């Protein structure tokens, strides 16, 4: 065993090269440990312990767990990892009655600069590698298994903009599909609306579920929330979504963070309904009460306003759900992922 390779960077053939000298059945055991069991090396008990120690060096992890915090009675866990070079990223595992979903990061930080988002406020550190994406899923799969749950969904909705890192994203999603056995329908990629990436989606082998973070139905307003809107304005964005949906016959959704007095008036709801109806089947809307972040002064909308906004959509035939806020108290909710240690966030969450 010679070369150093992150354990989730290897194809089975490369693994055989790295582990040359080992019999084929050992390679199969390592592979099964990586993709079926997904635990740390000490749990790979089909292998002799000297070999496990050797593998720790020859097939190192790409993520170092710094902290894991749990809330919602154990149903939500936020993992804080350090990656090579020292940047920090986060994943969140959410257990629901009917599914277990992990929300993974695609970049350390984000260059898109959306004003209301903790990751955007932090700026960009670096792209994550495919191995770093896959390992986030593997670790969540293991954590779910410890609670006797099977990981069923992956959403790329953590830190970063996945369609700005397609080189790592697509090989990773292919591995998630092929090796962890998740169907494309159960893989969701959320984008701020990078049109060239959305256009390329139609030709990708995996028809994943598309989620677009819209948050505003007029360019004037969207420009103030999402700087990228100046480059990829709403009309063109909706056209690219409609094309993807028509080609792949997949439903898509729009994310809408409800911000008090900013994007929660009923005129925006009417316009949003119109945009959704340009897509067939009609796009679904996820309304997310805005989570507070340090660098943005506005509050989340009131419950009453969210309900009014939702009923406009429903009346216009647009399915709209209000997303439950998971992990708010450990800063694991949408847009709160900024990868600072819990102690720095609040002493209270560190005690959990
Ligand atoms: N960059 C991608 C995916 C990561 S952001 C994207 O923008 O889609 C994941 C989701 O959280 C997006 O829908 C984003 O708009 C939303 N979000 C960001 N900040 C938020 C906040 N403070 N409150 C609620 N949702 C937020
Ligand atoms: Fe980046 Fe998404 Fe946050 Fe915008 S909302 S800054 S694209 S992570």
JSON list of C-alpha atoms in Angstrom, two decimals, residues 78-276:
[
{"chain": "A", "resi": 78, "resn": "UNK", "atom": "CA", "xyz": [-25.43, 19.25, 12.84]},
{"chain": "A", "resi": 79, "resn": "UNK", "atom": "CA", "xyz": [-21.91, 18.06, 12.05]},
{"chain": "A", "resi": 80, "resn": "UNK", "atom": "CA", "xyz": [-19.06, 20.52, 11.91]},
{"chain": "A", "resi": 81, "resn": "UNK", "atom": "CA", "xyz": [-16.07, 19.30, 9.92]},
{"chain": "A", "resi": 82, "resn": "UNK", "atom": "CA", "xyz": [-12.65, 20.63, 9.11]},
{"chain": "A", "resi": 83, "resn": "UNK", "atom": "CA", "xyz": [-11.35, 19.97, 5.59]},
{"chain": "A", "resi": 84, "resn": "UNK", "atom": "CA", "xyz": [-7.77, 20.02, 4.29]},
{"chain": "A", "resi": 85, "resn": "UNK", "atom": "CA", "xyz": [-6.42, 23.55, 4.46]},
{"chain": "A", "resi": 86, "resn": "UNK", "atom": "CA", "xyz": [-8.38, 24.31, 7.64]},
{"chain": "A", "resi": 87, "resn": "UNK", "atom": "CA", "xyz": [-11.72, 25.53, 6.25]},
{"chain": "A", "resi": 88, "resn": "UNK", "atom": "CA", "xyz": [-14.84, 24.41, 8.09]},
{"chain": "A", "resi": 89, "resn": "UNK", "atom": "CA", "xyz": [-18.06, 23.07, 6.66]},
{"chain": "A", "resi": 90, "resn": "UNK", "atom": "CA", "xyz": [-21.31, 21.67, 7.96]},
{"chain": "A", "resi": 91, "resn": "UNK", "atom": "CA", "xyz": [-23.86, 18.96, 7.22]},
{"chain": "A", "resi": 92, "resn": "UNK", "atom": "CA", "xyz": [-27.20, 18.45, 8.89]},
{"chain": "A", "resi": 93, "resn": "UNK", "atom": "CA", "xyz": [-28.96, 15.10, 9.34]},
{"chain": "A", "resi": 94, "resn": "UNK", "atom": "CA", "xyz": [-32.72, 15.34, 9.79]},
{"chain": "A", "resi": 95, "resn": "UNK", "atom": "CA", "xyz": [-34.82, 12.34, 10.78]},
{"chain": "A", "resi": 96, "resn": "UNK", "atom": "CA", "xyz": [-38.52, 12.45, 9.86]},
{"chain": "A", "resi": 97, "resn": "UNK", "atom": "CA", "xyz": [-41.12, 9.74, 10.36]},
{"chain": "A", "resi": 98, "resn": "UNK", "atom": "CA", "xyz": [-41.00, 8.73, 6.70]},
{"chain": "A", "resi": 99, "resn": "UNK", "atom": "CA", "xyz": [-37.45, 9.66, 5.65]},
{"chain": "A", "resi": 100, "resn": "UNK", "atom": "CA", "xyz": [-33.95, 10.50, 6.79]},
{"chain": "A", "resi": 101, "resn": "UNK", "atom": "CA", "xyz": [-32.41, 13.41, 4.93]},
{"chain": "A", "resi": 102, "resn": "UNK", "atom": "CA", "xyz": [-28.91, 14.80, 4.97]},
{"chain": "A", "resi": 103, "resn": "UNK", "atom": "CA", "xyz": [-28.27, 18.36, 3.87]},
{"chain": "A", "resi": 104, "resn": "UNK", "atom": "CA", "xyz": [-24.67, 18.61, 2.64]},
{"chain": "A", "resi": 105, "resn": "UNK", "atom": "CA", "xyz": [-22.34, 21.49, 1.79]},
{"chain": "A", "resi": 106, "resn": "UNK", "atom": "CA", "xyz": [-20.87, 21.89, -1.68]},
{"chain": "A", "resi": 107, "resn": "UNK", "atom": "CA", "xyz": [-18.32, 24.60, -0.92]},
{"chain": "A", "resi": 108, "resn": "UNK", "atom": "CA", "xyz": [-16.59, 26.05, 2.12]},
{"chain": "A", "resi": 109, "resn": "UNK", "atom": "CA", "xyz": [-18.26, 29.45, 2.21]},
{"chain": "A", "resi": 110, "resn": "UNK", "atom": "CA", "xyz": [-19.99, 30.88, -0.86]},
{"chain": "A", "resi": 111, "resn": "UNK", "atom": "CA", "xyz": [-19.12, 33.56, -3.39]},
{"chain": "A", "resi": 112, "resn": "UNK", "atom": "CA", "xyz": [-22.72, 34.49, -4.28]},
{"chain": "A", "resi": 113, "resn": "UNK", "atom": "CA", "xyz": [-23.15, 37.04, -1.53]},
{"chain": "A", "resi": 114, "resn": "UNK", "atom": "CA", "xyz": [-26.90, 36.71, -0.89]},
{"chain": "A", "resi": 115, "resn": "UNK", "atom": "CA", "xyz": [-27.53, 39.34, 1.75]},
{"chain": "A", "resi": 116, "resn": "UNK", "atom": "CA", "xyz": [-29.72, 37.28, 4.13]},
{"chain": "A", "resi": 117, "resn": "UNK", "atom": "CA", "xyz": [-27.55, 34.13, 4.20]},
{"chain": "A", "resi": 118, "resn": "UNK", "atom": "CA", "xyz": [-24.92, 33.37, 6.85]},
{"chain": "A", "resi": 119, "resn": "UNK", "atom": "CA", "xyz": [-22.74, 31.50, 4.35]},
{"chain": "A", "resi": 120, "resn": "UNK", "atom": "CA", "xyz": [-22.97, 34.35, 1.86]},
{"chain": "A", "resi": 121, "resn": "UNK", "atom": "CA", "xyz": [-22.02, 36.84, 4.56]},
{"chain": "A", "resi": 122, "resn": "UNK", "atom": "CA", "xyz": [-18.92, 34.79, 5.29]},
{"chain": "A", "resi": 123, "resn": "UNK", "atom": "CA", "xyz": [-17.53, 34.79, 1.72]},
{"chain": "A", "resi": 124, "resn": "UNK", "atom": "CA", "xyz": [-15.86, 32.02, -0.27]},
{"chain": "A", "resi": 125, "resn": "UNK", "atom": "CA", "xyz": [-13.05, 29.79, 1.00]},
{"chain": "A", "resi": 126, "resn": "UNK", "atom": "CA", "xyz": [-12.84, 26.94, -1.48]},
{"chain": "A", "resi": 127, "resn": "UNK", "atom": "CA", "xyz": [-14.67, 24.33, -3.53]},
{"chain": "A", "resi": 128, "resn": "UNK", "atom": "CA", "xyz": [-15.18, 20.97, -1.88]},
{"chain": "A", "resi": 129, "resn": "UNK", "atom": "CA", "xyz": [-13.92, 17.86, -3.65]},
{"chain": "A", "resi": 130, "resn": "UNK", "atom": "CA", "xyz": [-16.14, 15.02, -4.73]},
{"chain": "A", "resi": 131, "resn": "UNK", "atom": "CA", "xyz": [-14.65, 12.87, -1.93]},
{"chain": "A", "resi": 132, "resn": "UNK", "atom": "CA", "xyz": [-15.61, 15.56, 0.60]},
{"chain": "A", "resi": 133, "resn": "UNK", "atom": "CA", "xyz": [-19.19, 15.59, -0.68]},
{"chain": "A", "resi": 134, "resn": "UNK", "atom": "CA", "xyz": [-19.49, 11.79, -0.64]},
{"chain": "A", "resi": 135, "resn": "UNK", "atom": "CA", "xyz": [-17.95, 11.51, 2.81]},
{"chain": "A", "resi": 136, "resn": "UNK", "atom": "CA", "xyz": [-20.56, 13.89, 4.24]},
{"chain": "A", "resi": 137, "resn": "UNK", "atom": "CA", "xyz": [-23.22, 11.49, 2.96]},
{"chain": "A", "resi": 138, "resn": "UNK", "atom": "CA", "xyz": [-21.38, 8.42, 4.23]},
{"chain": "A", "resi": 139, "resn": "UNK", "atom": "CA", "xyz": [-21.02, 9.86, 7.71]},
{"chain": "A", "resi": 140, "resn": "UNK", "atom": "CA", "xyz": [-24.69, 10.81, 7.80]},
{"chain": "A", "resi": 141, "resn": "UNK", "atom": "CA", "xyz": [-25.63, 7.33, 6.63]},
{"chain": "A", "resi": 142, "resn": "UNK", "atom": "CA", "xyz": [-23.63, 5.87, 9.49]},
{"chain": "A", "resi": 143, "resn": "UNK", "atom": "CA", "xyz": [-25.12, 8.29, 12.03]},
{"chain": "A", "resi": 144, "resn": "UNK", "atom": "CA", "xyz": [-28.63, 7.44, 10.80]},
{"chain": "A", "resi": 145, "resn": "UNK", "atom": "CA", "xyz": [-27.87, 3.70, 11.03]},
{"chain": "A", "resi": 146, "resn": "UNK", "atom": "CA", "xyz": [-26.80, 4.14, 14.65]},
{"chain": "A", "resi": 147, "resn": "UNK", "atom": "CA", "xyz": [-30.36, 5.35, 15.26]},
{"chain": "A", "resi": 148, "resn": "UNK", "atom": "CA", "xyz": [-31.68, 2.44, 13.25]},
{"chain": "A", "resi": 149, "resn": "UNK", "atom": "CA", "xyz": [-32.68, 4.61, 10.35]},
{"chain": "A", "resi": 150, "resn": "UNK", "atom": "CA", "xyz": [-31.83, 4.31, 6.68]},
{"chain": "A", "resi": 151, "resn": "UNK", "atom": "CA", "xyz": [-30.60, 7.42, 4.93]},
{"chain": "A", "resi": 152, "resn": "UNK", "atom": "CA", "xyz": [-33.15, 8.04, 2.18]},
{"chain": "A", "resi": 153, "resn": "UNK", "atom": "CA", "xyz": [-32.57, 11.57, 0.82]},
{"chain": "A", "resi": 154, "resn": "UNK", "atom": "CA", "xyz": [-29.66, 13.85, 0.03]},
{"chain": "A", "resi": 155, "resn": "UNK", "atom": "CA", "xyz": [-30.20, 17.58, -0.44]},
{"chain": "A", "resi": 156, "resn": "UNK", "atom": "CA", "xyz": [-27.35, 19.76, -1.59]},
{"chain": "A", "resi": 157, "resn": "UNK", "atom": "CA", "xyz": [-28.59, 22.79, 0.33]},
{"chain": "A", "resi": 158, "resn": "UNK", "atom": "CA", "xyz": [-25.87, 23.36, 2.89]},
{"chain": "A", "resi": 159, "resn": "UNK", "atom": "CA", "xyz": [-23.02, 25.83, 2.53]},
{"chain": "A", "resi": 160, "resn": "UNK", "atom": "CA", "xyz": [-22.11, 26.91, -0.97]},
{"chain": "A", "resi": 161, "resn": "UNK", "atom": "CA", "xyz": [-23.55, 27.00, -4.46]},
{"chain": "A", "resi": 162, "resn": "UNK", "atom": "CA", "xyz": [-23.52, 23.49, -5.97]},
{"chain": "A", "resi": 163, "resn": "UNK", "atom": "CA", "xyz": [-23.82, 24.64, -9.60]},
{"chain": "A", "resi": 164, "resn": "UNK", "atom": "CA", "xyz": [-20.65, 26.69, -9.11]},
{"chain": "A", "resi": 165, "resn": "UNK", "atom": "CA", "xyz": [-18.84, 23.43, -8.31]},
{"chain": "A", "resi": 166, "resn": "UNK", "atom": "CA", "xyz": [-20.20, 21.01, -10.88]},
{"chain": "A", "resi": 167, "resn": "UNK", "atom": "CA", "xyz": [-16.87, 19.28, -11.33]},
{"chain": "A", "resi": 168, "resn": "UNK", "atom": "CA", "xyz": [-17.15, 17.79, -7.85]},
{"chain": "A", "resi": 169, "resn": "UNK", "atom": "CA", "xyz": [-20.95, 17.76, -7.59]},
{"chain": "A", "resi": 170, "resn": "UNK", "atom": "CA", "xyz": [-21.84, 15.39, -10.42]},
{"chain": "A", "resi": 171, "resn": "UNK", "atom": "CA", "xyz": [-19.30, 12.61, -9.78]},
{"chain": "A", "resi": 172, "resn": "UNK", "atom": "CA", "xyz": [-20.32, 12.76, -6.11]},
{"chain": "A", "resi": 173, "resn": "UNK", "atom": "CA", "xyz": [-24.03, 12.53, -6.90]},
{"chain": "A", "resi": 174, "resn": "UNK", "atom": "CA", "xyz": [-23.34, 9.64, -9.25]},
{"chain": "A", "resi": 175, "resn": "UNK", "atom": "CA", "xyz": [-21.58, 7.81, -6.41]},
{"chain": "A", "resi": 176, "resn": "UNK", "atom": "CA", "xyz": [-24.43, 8.58, -4.02]},
{"chain": "A", "resi": 177, "resn": "UNK", "atom": "CA", "xyz": [-26.78, 7.09, -6.60]},
{"chain": "A", "resi": 178, "resn": "UNK", "atom": "CA", "xyz": [-24.69, 4.06, -7.60]},
{"chain": "A", "resi": 179, "resn": "UNK", "atom": "CA", "xyz": [-23.07, 3.09, -4.32]},
{"chain": "A", "resi": 180, "resn": "UNK", "atom": "CA", "xyz": [-25.49, 4.28, -1.65]},
{"chain": "A", "resi": 181, "resn": "UNK", "atom": "CA", "xyz": [-28.45, 3.28, -3.81]},
{"chain": "A", "resi": 182, "resn": "UNK", "atom": "CA", "xyz": [-30.40, 6.55, -3.64]},
{"chain": "A", "resi": 183, "resn": "UNK", "atom": "CA", "xyz": [-32.63, 7.23, -6.62]},
{"chain": "A", "resi": 184, "resn": "UNK", "atom": "CA", "xyz": [-32.19, 10.50, -8.52]},
{"chain": "A", "resi": 185, "resn": "UNK", "atom": "CA", "xyz": [-35.64, 11.52, -7.29]},
{"chain": "A", "resi": 186, "resn": "UNK", "atom": "CA", "xyz": [-34.30, 11.44, -3.75]},
{"chain": "A", "resi": 187, "resn": "UNK", "atom": "CA", "xyz": [-31.36, 13.70, -4.57]},
{"chain": "A", "resi": 188, "resn": "UNK", "atom": "CA", "xyz": [-32.15, 17.42, -4.60]},
{"chain": "A", "resi": 189, "resn": "UNK", "atom": "CA", "xyz": [-29.79, 20.11, -5.83]},
{"chain": "A", "resi": 190, "resn": "UNK", "atom": "CA", "xyz": [-30.62, 23.63, -4.72]},
{"chain": "A", "resi": 191, "resn": "UNK", "atom": "CA", "xyz": [-29.26, 26.53, -6.72]},
{"chain": "A", "resi": 192, "resn": "UNK", "atom": "CA", "xyz": [-29.41, 30.28, -6.48]},
{"chain": "A", "resi": 193, "resn": "UNK", "atom": "CA", "xyz": [-30.21, 30.18, -10.20]},
{"chain": "A", "resi": 194, "resn": "UNK", "atom": "CA", "xyz": [-27.03, 29.71, -12.24]},
{"chain": "A", "resi": 195, "resn": "UNK", "atom": "CA", "xyz": [-28.68, 29.34, -15.64]},
{"chain": "A", "resi": 196, "resn": "UNK", "atom": "CA", "xyz": [-25.84, 27.62, -17.54]},
{"chain": "A", "resi": 197, "resn": "UNK", "atom": "CA", "xyz": [-25.75, 24.91, -14.86]},
{"chain": "A", "resi": 198, "resn": "UNK", "atom": "CA", "xyz": [-29.54, 24.48, -14.99]},
{"chain": "A", "resi": 199, "resn": "UNK", "atom": "CA", "xyz": [-29.36, 24.15, -18.79]},
{"chain": "A", "resi": 200, "resn": "UNK", "atom": "CA", "xyz": [-26.69, 21.45, -18.49]},
{"chain": "A", "resi": 201, "resn": "UNK", "atom": "CA", "xyz": [-28.87, 19.54, -16.01]},
{"chain": "A", "resi": 202, "resn": "UNK", "atom": "CA", "xyz": [-31.10, 18.28, -18.78]},
{"chain": "A", "resi": 203, "resn": "UNK", "atom": "CA", "xyz": [-28.22, 16.35, -20.34]},
{"chain": "A", "resi": 204, "resn": "UNK", "atom": "CA", "xyz": [-26.85, 14.88, -17.14]},
{"chain": "A", "resi": 205, "resn": "UNK", "atom": "CA", "xyz": [-27.35, 11.16, -16.63]},
{"chain": "A", "resi": 206, "resn": "UNK", "atom": "CA", "xyz": [-29.06, 11.75, -13.28]},
{"chain": "A", "resi": 207, "resn": "UNK", "atom": "CA", "xyz": [-32.48, 13.46, -13.38]},
{"chain": "A", "resi": 208, "resn": "UNK", "atom": "CA", "xyz": [-32.14, 14.94, -9.90]},
{"chain": "A", "resi": 209, "resn": "UNK", "atom": "CA", "xyz": [-34.79, 17.11, -8.30]},
{"chain": "A", "resi": 210, "resn": "UNK", "atom": "CA", "xyz": [-34.16, 20.78, -8.92]},
{"chain": "A", "resi": 211, "resn": "UNK", "atom": "CA", "xyz": [-34.81, 23.46, -6.29]},
{"chain": "A", "resi": 212, "resn": "UNK", "atom": "CA", "xyz": [-34.26, 27.11, -7.16]},
{"chain": "A", "resi": 213, "resn": "UNK", "atom": "CA", "xyz": [-33.90, 29.76, -4.48]},
{"chain": "A", "resi": 214, "resn": "UNK", "atom": "CA", "xyz": [-36.11, 32.47, -5.89]},
{"chain": "A", "resi": 215, "resn": "UNK", "atom": "CA", "xyz": [-37.08, 34.66, -2.91]},
{"chain": "A", "resi": 216, "resn": "UNK", "atom": "CA", "xyz": [-38.43, 37.46, -5.10]},
{"chain": "A", "resi": 217, "resn": "UNK", "atom": "CA", "xyz": [-40.67, 37.61, -8.15]},
{"chain": "A", "resi": 218, "resn": "UNK", "atom": "CA", "xyz": [-39.44, 40.91, -9.61]},
{"chain": "A", "resi": 219, "resn": "UNK", "atom": "CA", "xyz": [-35.89, 41.67, -10.74]},
{"chain": "A", "resi": 220, "resn": "UNK", "atom": "CA", "xyz": [-35.96, 44.94, -8.85]},
{"chain": "A", "resi": 221, "resn": "UNK", "atom": "CA", "xyz": [-36.43, 43.15, -5.53]},
{"chain": "A", "resi": 222, "resn": "UNK", "atom": "CA", "xyz": [-34.37, 40.05, -6.35]},
{"chain": "A", "resi": 223, "resn": "UNK", "atom": "CA", "xyz": [-31.37, 42.22, -7.28]},
{"chain": "A", "resi": 224, "resn": "UNK", "atom": "CA", "xyz": [-31.31, 43.54, -3.72]},
{"chain": "A", "resi": 225, "resn": "UNK", "atom": "CA", "xyz": [-31.31, 40.05, -2.17]},
{"chain": "A", "resi": 226, "resn": "UNK", "atom": "CA", "xyz": [-29.32, 37.99, -4.66]},
{"chain": "A", "resi": 227, "resn": "UNK", "atom": "CA", "xyz": [-26.51, 39.80, -6.50]},
{"chain": "A", "resi": 228, "resn": "UNK", "atom": "CA", "xyz": [-26.39, 36.96, -9.11]},
{"chain": "A", "resi": 229, "resn": "UNK", "atom": "CA", "xyz": [-29.82, 38.04, -10.32]},
{"chain": "A", "resi": 230, "resn": "UNK", "atom": "CA", "xyz": [-28.19, 40.87, -12.25]},
{"chain": "A", "resi": 231, "resn": "UNK", "atom": "CA", "xyz": [-26.40, 38.29, -14.36]},
{"chain": "A", "resi": 232, "resn": "UNK", "atom": "CA", "xyz": [-29.25, 35.75, -14.51]},
{"chain": "A", "resi": 233, "resn": "UNK", "atom": "CA", "xyz": [-32.56, 37.63, -14.31]},
{"chain": "A", "resi": 234, "resn": "UNK", "atom": "CA", "xyz": [-35.91, 36.06, -13.48]},
{"chain": "A", "resi": 235, "resn": "UNK", "atom": "CA", "xyz": [-37.38, 35.69, -16.98]},
{"chain": "A", "resi": 236, "resn": "UNK", "atom": "CA", "xyz": [-34.42, 33.74, -18.32]},
{"chain": "A", "resi": 237, "resn": "UNK", "atom": "CA", "xyz": [-34.19, 31.75, -15.10]},
{"chain": "A", "resi": 238, "resn": "UNK", "atom": "CA", "xyz": [-37.83, 30.65, -15.34]},
{"chain": "A", "resi": 239, "resn": "UNK", "atom": "CA", "xyz": [-37.37, 29.70, -18.99]},
{"chain": "A", "resi": 240, "resn": "UNK", "atom": "CA", "xyz": [-34.39, 27.50, -18.14]},
{"chain": "A", "resi": 241, "resn": "UNK", "atom": "CA", "xyz": [-36.38, 25.83, -15.33]},
{"chain": "A", "resi": 242, "resn": "UNK", "atom": "CA", "xyz": [-39.38, 25.24, -17.58]},
{"chain": "A", "resi": 243, "resn": "UNK", "atom": "CA", "xyz": [-37.12, 23.61, -20.17]},
{"chain": "A", "resi": 244, "resn": "UNK", "atom": "CA", "xyz": [-35.54, 21.31, -17.61]},
{"chain": "A", "resi": 245, "resn": "UNK", "atom": "CA", "xyz": [-38.87, 20.24, -16.18]},
{"chain": "A", "resi": 246, "resn": "UNK", "atom": "CA", "xyz": [-40.40, 19.67, -19.63]},
{"chain": "A", "resi": 247, "resn": "UNK", "atom": "CA", "xyz": [-37.46, 17.59, -20.75]},
{"chain": "A", "resi": 248, "resn": "UNK", "atom": "CA", "xyz": [-37.10, 15.50, -17.61]},
{"chain": "A", "resi": 249, "resn": "UNK", "atom": "CA", "xyz": [-40.77, 15.35, -16.60]},
{"chain": "A", "resi": 250, "resn": "UNK", "atom": "CA", "xyz": [-39.77, 16.12, -13.06]},
{"chain": "A", "resi": 251, "resn": "UNK", "atom": "CA", "xyz": [-41.44, 18.47, -10.62]},
{"chain": "A", "resi": 252, "resn": "UNK", "atom": "CA", "xyz": [-39.28, 21.24, -9.31]},
{"chain": "A", "resi": 253, "resn": "UNK", "atom": "CA", "xyz": [-39.62, 23.61, -6.41]},
{"chain": "A", "resi": 254, "resn": "UNK", "atom": "CA", "xyz": [-38.87, 27.21, -5.58]},
{"chain": "A", "resi": 255, "resn": "UNK", "atom": "CA", "xyz": [-37.49, 28.18, -2.20]},
{"chain": "A", "resi": 256, "resn": "UNK", "atom": "CA", "xyz": [-38.75, 31.40, -0.71]},
{"chain": "A", "resi": 257, "resn": "UNK", "atom": "CA", "xyz": [-37.38, 32.72, 2.57]},
{"chain": "A", "resi": 258, "resn": "UNK", "atom": "CA", "xyz": [-40.17, 34.81, 4.08]},
{"chain": "A", "resi": 259, "resn": "UNK", "atom": "CA", "xyz": [-38.71, 38.18, 5.10]},
{"chain": "A", "resi": 260, "resn": "UNK", "atom": "CA", "xyz": [-40.88, 40.57, 7.06]},
{"chain": "A", "resi": 261, "resn": "UNK", "atom": "CA", "xyz": [-41.81, 43.63, 5.01]},
{"chain": "A", "resi": 262, "resn": "UNK", "atom": "CA", "xyz": [-39.39, 42.70, 2.21]},
{"chain": "A", "resi": 263, "resn": "UNK", "atom": "CA", "xyz": [-40.79, 39.88, 0.06]},
{"chain": "A", "resi": 264, "resn": "UNK", "atom": "CA", "xyz": [-43.91, 38.78, 1.93]},
{"chain": "A", "resi": 265, "resn": "UNK", "atom": "CA", "xyz": [-46.54, 41.09, 0.43]},
{"chain": "A", "resi": 266, "resn": "UNK", "atom": "CA", "xyz": [-49.41, 39.57, -1.48]},
{"chain": "A", "resi": 267, "resn": "UNK", "atom": "CA", "xyz": [-48.41, 41.23, -4.73]},
{"chain": "A", "resi": 268, "resn": "UNK", "atom": "CA", "xyz": [-45.20, 39.16, -4.64]},
{"chain": "A", "resi": 269, "resn": "UNK", "atom": "CA", "xyz": [-47.33, 36.07, -3.95]},
{"chain": "A", "resi": 270, "resn": "UNK", "atom": "CA", "xyz": [-49.49, 36.77, -7.02]},
{"chain": "A", "resi": 271, "resn": "UNK", "atom": "CA", "xyz": [-46.43, 37.26, -9.20]},
{"chain": "A", "resi": 272, "resn": "UNK", "atom": "CA", "xyz": [-44.79, 34.15, -7.79]},
{"chain": "A", "resi": 273, "resn": "UNK", "atom": "CA", "xyz": [-47.90, 32.12, -8.62]},
{"chain": "A", "resi": 274, "resn": "UNK", "atom": "CA", "xyz": [-47.67, 33.37, -12.20]},
{"chain": "A", "resi": 275, "resn": "UNK", "atom": "CA", "xyz": [-44.03, 32.29, -12.44]},
{"chain": "A", "resi": 276, "resn": "UNK", "atom": "CA", "xyz": [-44.84, 28.85, -11.02]}
]
